[in-house]
Amino acid sequence: MSEEEREAARRIVEHLATTPLDALLWFTGVDWPDSCIPVDEPFVAALCPRRTPLPPLHPVTVIESRYGGAYEPGAWLAFPGPLDALPDGWDGEDVPCMTFWAENPDAAGGGSTPAEAYAALMTRLLVE
């Protein structure tokens, strides 16, 4: 990851950590998931006034986990990719969801807040 990309990721984490959740959520218009935080090009452009490349793995979808972290890596999840590309099974019924996360522990970054989930995803990227 370049220094510009690292700086963009740092600003995104800071913004996710300091902005009220209601100001971050985008409502999907469907029953589940009913909202998410799309970290995409417009999101990054608003935080970084000069032209900044998106950090790798973007866009990212930050979303509340279905079971509050019982099976998932946290109460909030950061998936690489847009909302319509989330993997099948991440939010299934109890046993399918448990199986999905047991078989795909690195499908998303997880944390107790949106900022922690996003930071976990970016940290994984930095150490790979």
mmCIF file with all atom_site columns, C-alpha atoms in Angstrom:
data_model
loop_
_atom_site.group_PDB
_atom_site.id
_atom_site.type_symbol
_atom_site.label_atom_id
_atom_site.label_alt_id
_atom_site.label_comp_id
_atom_site.label_asym_id
_atom_site.label_entity_id
_atom_site.label_seq_id
_atom_site.pdbx_PDB_ins_code
_atom_site.Cartn_x
_atom_site.Cartn_y
_atom_site.Cartn_z
_atom_site.occupancy
_atom_site.B_iso_or_equiv
_atom_site.pdbx_formal_charge
_atom_site.auth_seq_id
_atom_site.auth_comp_id
_atom_site.auth_asym_id
_atom_site.auth_atom_id
_atom_site.pdbx_PDB_model_num
ATOM 1   C CA . MET A 1 1   ? 0.000   0.000   0.000  1.00 0.00 ? 1   MET A CA 1
ATOM 2   C CA . SER A 1 2   ? 1.405   3.426   -0.924 1.00 0.00 ? 2   SER A CA 1
ATOM 3   C CA . GLU A 1 3   ? 1.761   6.252   1.597  1.00 0.00 ? 3   GLU A CA 1
ATOM 4   C CA . GLU A 1 4   ? -1.199  8.049   -0.027 1.00 0.00 ? 4   GLU A CA 1
ATOM 5   C CA . GLU A 1 5   ? -3.326  4.909   0.299  1.00 0.00 ? 5   GLU A CA 1
ATOM 6   C CA . ARG A 1 6   ? -2.253  4.475   3.947  1.00 0.00 ? 6   ARG A CA 1
ATOM 7   C CA . GLU A 1 7   ? -3.174  8.095   4.657  1.00 0.00 ? 7   GLU A CA 1
ATOM 8   C CA . ALA A 1 8   ? -6.589  7.625   3.016  1.00 0.00 ? 8   ALA A CA 1
ATOM 9   C CA . ALA A 1 9   ? -7.192  4.477   5.111  1.00 0.00 ? 9   ALA A CA 1
ATOM 10  C CA . ARG A 1 10  ? -6.138  6.348   8.282  1.00 0.00 ? 10  ARG A CA 1
ATOM 11  C CA . ARG A 1 11  ? -8.555  9.182   7.496  1.00 0.00 ? 11  ARG A CA 1
ATOM 12  C CA . ILE A 1 12  ? -11.362 6.708   6.832  1.00 0.00 ? 12  ILE A CA 1
ATOM 13  C CA . VAL A 1 13  ? -10.794 4.994   10.203 1.00 0.00 ? 13  VAL A CA 1
ATOM 14  C CA . GLU A 1 14  ? -10.732 8.375   11.959 1.00 0.00 ? 14  GLU A CA 1
ATOM 15  C CA . HIS A 1 15  ? -13.926 9.489   10.206 1.00 0.00 ? 15  HIS A CA 1
ATOM 16  C CA . LEU A 1 16  ? -15.723 6.225   11.022 1.00 0.00 ? 16  LEU A CA 1
ATOM 17  C CA . ALA A 1 17  ? -14.633 6.556   14.659 1.00 0.00 ? 17  ALA A CA 1
ATOM 18  C CA . THR A 1 18  ? -15.700 10.185  15.140 1.00 0.00 ? 18  THR A CA 1
ATOM 19  C CA . THR A 1 19  ? -18.849 10.574  13.024 1.00 0.00 ? 19  THR A CA 1
ATOM 20  C CA . PRO A 1 20  ? -22.251 9.710   14.510 1.00 0.00 ? 20  PRO A CA 1
ATOM 21  C CA . LEU A 1 21  ? -23.545 6.431   13.111 1.00 0.00 ? 21  LEU A CA 1
ATOM 22  C CA . ASP A 1 22  ? -26.751 8.048   11.830 1.00 0.00 ? 22  ASP A CA 1
ATOM 23  C CA . ALA A 1 23  ? -24.653 10.315  9.603  1.00 0.00 ? 23  ALA A CA 1
ATOM 24  C CA . LEU A 1 24  ? -22.761 7.347   8.126  1.00 0.00 ? 24  LEU A CA 1
ATOM 25  C CA . LEU A 1 25  ? -25.531 4.851   7.380  1.00 0.00 ? 25  LEU A CA 1
ATOM 26  C CA . TRP A 1 26  ? -26.987 4.425   3.920  1.00 0.00 ? 26  TRP A CA 1
ATOM 27  C CA . PHE A 1 27  ? -30.396 2.747   3.890  1.00 0.00 ? 27  PHE A CA 1
ATOM 28  C CA . THR A 1 28  ? -30.665 -0.083  1.383  1.00 0.00 ? 28  THR A CA 1
ATOM 29  C CA . GLY A 1 29  ? -34.434 -0.144  0.915  1.00 0.00 ? 29  GLY A CA 1
ATOM 30  C CA . VAL A 1 30  ? -34.703 -3.867  1.680  1.00 0.00 ? 30  VAL A CA 1
ATOM 31  C CA . ASP A 1 31  ? -35.552 -5.715  4.888  1.00 0.00 ? 31  ASP A CA 1
ATOM 32  C CA . TRP A 1 32  ? -32.088 -7.177  5.511  1.00 0.00 ? 32  TRP A CA 1
ATOM 33  C CA . PRO A 1 33  ? -29.589 -5.722  5.530  1.00 0.00 ? 33  PRO A CA 1
ATOM 34  C CA . ASP A 1 34  ? -31.524 -2.497  5.961  1.00 0.00 ? 34  ASP A CA 1
ATOM 35  C CA . SER A 1 35  ? -28.463 -0.263  6.138  1.00 0.00 ? 35  SER A CA 1
ATOM 36  C CA . CYS A 1 36  ? -24.724 -0.209  5.567  1.00 0.00 ? 36  CYS A CA 1
ATOM 37  C CA . ILE A 1 37  ? -21.801 2.186   5.239  1.00 0.00 ? 37  ILE A CA 1
ATOM 38  C CA . PRO A 1 38  ? -20.455 2.139   1.681  1.00 0.00 ? 38  PRO A CA 1
ATOM 39  C CA . VAL A 1 39  ? -16.780 3.175   1.763  1.00 0.00 ? 39  VAL A CA 1
ATOM 40  C CA . ASP A 1 40  ? -16.393 3.953   -1.922 1.00 0.00 ? 40  ASP A CA 1
ATOM 41  C CA . GLU A 1 41  ? -14.824 6.590   -4.159 1.00 0.00 ? 41  GLU A CA 1
ATOM 42  C CA . PRO A 1 42  ? -17.240 9.425   -3.202 1.00 0.00 ? 42  PRO A CA 1
ATOM 43  C CA . PHE A 1 43  ? -16.762 8.592   0.506  1.00 0.00 ? 43  PHE A CA 1
ATOM 44  C CA . VAL A 1 44  ? -12.960 8.794   0.186  1.00 0.00 ? 44  VAL A CA 1
ATOM 45  C CA . ALA A 1 45  ? -13.100 11.902  -2.054 1.00 0.00 ? 45  ALA A CA 1
ATOM 46  C CA . ALA A 1 46  ? -15.077 13.750  0.635  1.00 0.00 ? 46  ALA A CA 1
ATOM 47  C CA . LEU A 1 47  ? -12.396 12.988  3.232  1.00 0.00 ? 47  LEU A CA 1
ATOM 48  C CA . CYS A 1 48  ? -9.347  13.620  1.074  1.00 0.00 ? 48  CYS A CA 1
ATOM 49  C CA . PRO A 1 49  ? -9.539  16.987  -0.692 1.00 0.00 ? 49  PRO A CA 1
ATOM 50  C CA . ARG A 1 50  ? -6.895  16.254  -3.315 1.00 0.00 ? 50  ARG A CA 1
ATOM 51  C CA . ARG A 1 51  ? -7.134  13.330  -5.693 1.00 0.00 ? 51  ARG A CA 1
ATOM 52  C CA . THR A 1 52  ? -6.276  10.324  -3.550 1.00 0.00 ? 52  THR A CA 1
ATOM 53  C CA . PRO A 1 53  ? -6.252  6.735   -4.759 1.00 0.00 ? 53  PRO A CA 1
ATOM 54  C CA . LEU A 1 54  ? -8.597  4.376   -3.009 1.00 0.00 ? 54  LEU A CA 1
ATOM 55  C CA . PRO A 1 55  ? -6.796  2.009   -0.660 1.00 0.00 ? 55  PRO A CA 1
ATOM 56  C CA . PRO A 1 56  ? -6.683  -1.581  -1.983 1.00 0.00 ? 56  PRO A CA 1
ATOM 57  C CA . LEU A 1 57  ? -9.812  -3.756  -1.623 1.00 0.00 ? 57  LEU A CA 1
ATOM 58  C CA . HIS A 1 58  ? -12.160 -0.842  -2.228 1.00 0.00 ? 58  HIS A CA 1
ATOM 59  C CA . PRO A 1 59  ? -15.011 -0.276  -2.343 1.00 0.00 ? 59  PRO A CA 1
ATOM 60  C CA . VAL A 1 60  ? -15.677 -1.645  1.150  1.00 0.00 ? 60  VAL A CA 1
ATOM 61  C CA . THR A 1 61  ? -19.085 -2.291  2.705  1.00 0.00 ? 61  THR A CA 1
ATOM 62  C CA . VAL A 1 62  ? -19.285 -1.851  6.477  1.00 0.00 ? 62  VAL A CA 1
ATOM 63  C CA . ILE A 1 63  ? -22.356 -3.508  7.930  1.00 0.00 ? 63  ILE A CA 1
ATOM 64  C CA . GLU A 1 64  ? -23.765 -4.646  11.258 1.00 0.00 ? 64  GLU A CA 1
ATOM 65  C CA . SER A 1 65  ? -23.443 -8.404  11.759 1.00 0.00 ? 65  SER A CA 1
ATOM 66  C CA . ARG A 1 66  ? -26.595 -10.467 12.055 1.00 0.00 ? 66  ARG A CA 1
ATOM 67  C CA . TYR A 1 67  ? -25.675 -12.206 15.318 1.00 0.00 ? 67  TYR A CA 1
ATOM 68  C CA . GLY A 1 68  ? -23.662 -9.444  16.982 1.00 0.00 ? 68  GLY A CA 1
ATOM 69  C CA . GLY A 1 69  ? -20.384 -11.304 16.659 1.00 0.00 ? 69  GLY A CA 1
ATOM 70  C CA . ALA A 1 70  ? -21.547 -14.670 18.023 1.00 0.00 ? 70  ALA A CA 1
ATOM 71  C CA . TYR A 1 71  ? -20.334 -16.369 14.822 1.00 0.00 ? 71  TYR A CA 1
ATOM 72  C CA . GLU A 1 72  ? -18.859 -13.420 12.954 1.00 0.00 ? 72  GLU A CA 1
ATOM 73  C CA . PRO A 1 73  ? -15.541 -11.709 13.798 1.00 0.00 ? 73  PRO A CA 1
ATOM 74  C CA . GLY A 1 74  ? -17.386 -8.785  15.438 1.00 0.00 ? 74  GLY A CA 1
ATOM 75  C CA . ALA A 1 75  ? -20.601 -6.838  15.858 1.00 0.00 ? 75  ALA A CA 1
ATOM 76  C CA . TRP A 1 76  ? -19.588 -4.800  12.776 1.00 0.00 ? 76  TRP A CA 1
ATOM 77  C CA . LEU A 1 77  ? -18.108 -6.249  9.590  1.00 0.00 ? 77  LEU A CA 1
ATOM 78  C CA . ALA A 1 78  ? -16.082 -4.665  6.780  1.00 0.00 ? 78  ALA A CA 1
ATOM 79  C CA . PHE A 1 79  ? -16.327 -6.608  3.531  1.00 0.00 ? 79  PHE A CA 1
ATOM 80  C CA . PRO A 1 80  ? -14.144 -5.884  0.525  1.00 0.00 ? 80  PRO A CA 1
ATOM 81  C CA . GLY A 1 81  ? -16.572 -5.038  -2.259 1.00 0.00 ? 81  GLY A CA 1
ATOM 82  C CA . PRO A 1 82  ? -19.928 -3.340  -2.752 1.00 0.00 ? 82  PRO A CA 1
ATOM 83  C CA . LEU A 1 83  ? -23.132 -4.371  -0.981 1.00 0.00 ? 83  LEU A CA 1
ATOM 84  C CA . ASP A 1 84  ? -24.385 -6.411  -3.932 1.00 0.00 ? 84  ASP A CA 1
ATOM 85  C CA . ALA A 1 85  ? -21.195 -8.508  -3.901 1.00 0.00 ? 85  ALA A CA 1
ATOM 86  C CA . LEU A 1 86  ? -21.298 -9.730  -0.289 1.00 0.00 ? 86  LEU A CA 1
ATOM 87  C CA . PRO A 1 87  ? -20.660 -13.475 -0.093 1.00 0.00 ? 87  PRO A CA 1
ATOM 88  C CA . ASP A 1 88  ? -23.589 -15.845 0.227  1.00 0.00 ? 88  ASP A CA 1
ATOM 89  C CA . GLY A 1 89  ? -24.082 -17.223 3.721  1.00 0.00 ? 89  GLY A CA 1
ATOM 90  C CA . TRP A 1 90  ? -22.484 -14.447 5.792  1.00 0.00 ? 90  TRP A CA 1
ATOM 91  C CA . ASP A 1 91  ? -25.873 -13.585 7.309  1.00 0.00 ? 91  ASP A CA 1
ATOM 92  C CA . GLY A 1 92  ? -27.710 -16.924 7.088  1.00 0.00 ? 92  GLY A CA 1
ATOM 93  C CA . GLU A 1 93  ? -29.702 -18.712 9.751  1.00 0.00 ? 93  GLU A CA 1
ATOM 94  C CA . ASP A 1 94  ? -27.810 -19.927 12.834 1.00 0.00 ? 94  ASP A CA 1
ATOM 95  C CA . VAL A 1 95  ? -26.121 -23.102 11.556 1.00 0.00 ? 95  VAL A CA 1
ATOM 96  C CA . PRO A 1 96  ? -25.406 -21.881 8.003  1.00 0.00 ? 96  PRO A CA 1
ATOM 97  C CA . CYS A 1 97  ? -24.011 -18.607 9.381  1.00 0.00 ? 97  CYS A CA 1
ATOM 98  C CA . MET A 1 98  ? -21.844 -20.445 11.908 1.00 0.00 ? 98  MET A CA 1
ATOM 99  C CA . THR A 1 99  ? -20.597 -22.738 9.130  1.00 0.00 ? 99  THR A CA 1
ATOM 100 C CA . PHE A 1 100 ? -19.866 -19.830 6.791  1.00 0.00 ? 100 PHE A CA 1
ATOM 101 C CA . TRP A 1 101 ? -17.709 -18.029 9.365  1.00 0.00 ? 101 TRP A CA 1
ATOM 102 C CA . ALA A 1 102 ? -15.948 -21.228 10.447 1.00 0.00 ? 102 ALA A CA 1
ATOM 103 C CA . GLU A 1 103 ? -14.991 -21.870 6.818  1.00 0.00 ? 103 GLU A CA 1
ATOM 104 C CA . ASN A 1 104 ? -14.331 -18.196 5.881  1.00 0.00 ? 104 ASN A CA 1
ATOM 105 C CA . PRO A 1 105 ? -12.877 -16.446 8.954  1.00 0.00 ? 105 PRO A CA 1
ATOM 106 C CA . ASP A 1 106 ? -11.143 -13.816 6.810  1.00 0.00 ? 106 ASP A CA 1
ATOM 107 C CA . ALA A 1 107 ? -14.166 -12.925 4.652  1.00 0.00 ? 107 ALA A CA 1
ATOM 108 C CA . ALA A 1 108 ? -14.416 -9.568  6.445  1.00 0.00 ? 108 ALA A CA 1
ATOM 109 C CA . GLY A 1 109 ? -12.701 -7.446  9.048  1.00 0.00 ? 109 GLY A CA 1
ATOM 110 C CA . GLY A 1 110 ? -14.607 -7.422  12.316 1.00 0.00 ? 110 GLY A CA 1
ATOM 111 C CA . GLY A 1 111 ? -14.871 -5.182  15.350 1.00 0.00 ? 111 GLY A CA 1
ATOM 112 C CA . SER A 1 112 ? -17.181 -3.688  17.934 1.00 0.00 ? 112 SER A CA 1
ATOM 113 C CA . THR A 1 113 ? -17.523 -0.473  15.879 1.00 0.00 ? 113 THR A CA 1
ATOM 114 C CA . PRO A 1 114 ? -17.488 0.362   12.157 1.00 0.00 ? 114 PRO A CA 1
ATOM 115 C CA . ALA A 1 115 ? -14.028 1.932   12.592 1.00 0.00 ? 115 ALA A CA 1
ATOM 116 C CA . GLU A 1 116 ? -12.632 -1.216  14.250 1.00 0.00 ? 116 GLU A CA 1
ATOM 117 C CA . ALA A 1 117 ? -14.062 -3.447  11.512 1.00 0.00 ? 117 ALA A CA 1
ATOM 118 C CA . TYR A 1 118 ? -12.591 -1.283  8.750  1.00 0.00 ? 118 TYR A CA 1
ATOM 119 C CA . ALA A 1 119 ? -9.232  -1.047  10.553 1.00 0.00 ? 119 ALA A CA 1
ATOM 120 C CA . ALA A 1 120 ? -9.164  -4.841  10.953 1.00 0.00 ? 120 ALA A CA 1
ATOM 121 C CA . LEU A 1 121 ? -9.691  -5.300  7.222  1.00 0.00 ? 121 LEU A CA 1
ATOM 122 C CA . MET A 1 122 ? -6.949  -2.768  6.388  1.00 0.00 ? 122 MET A CA 1
ATOM 123 C CA . THR A 1 123 ? -4.563  -4.289  8.953  1.00 0.00 ? 123 THR A CA 1
ATOM 124 C CA . ARG A 1 124 ? -5.014  -7.703  7.401  1.00 0.00 ? 124 ARG A CA 1
ATOM 125 C CA . LEU A 1 125 ? -4.186  -6.166  4.026  1.00 0.00 ? 125 LEU A CA 1
ATOM 126 C CA . LEU A 1 126 ? -1.011  -4.558  5.405  1.00 0.00 ? 126 LEU A CA 1
ATOM 127 C CA . VAL A 1 127 ? 0.365   -7.798  6.850  1.00 0.00 ? 127 VAL A CA 1
ATOM 128 C CA . GLU A 1 128 ? -0.357  -10.009 3.848  1.00 0.00 ? 128 GLU A CA 1
#
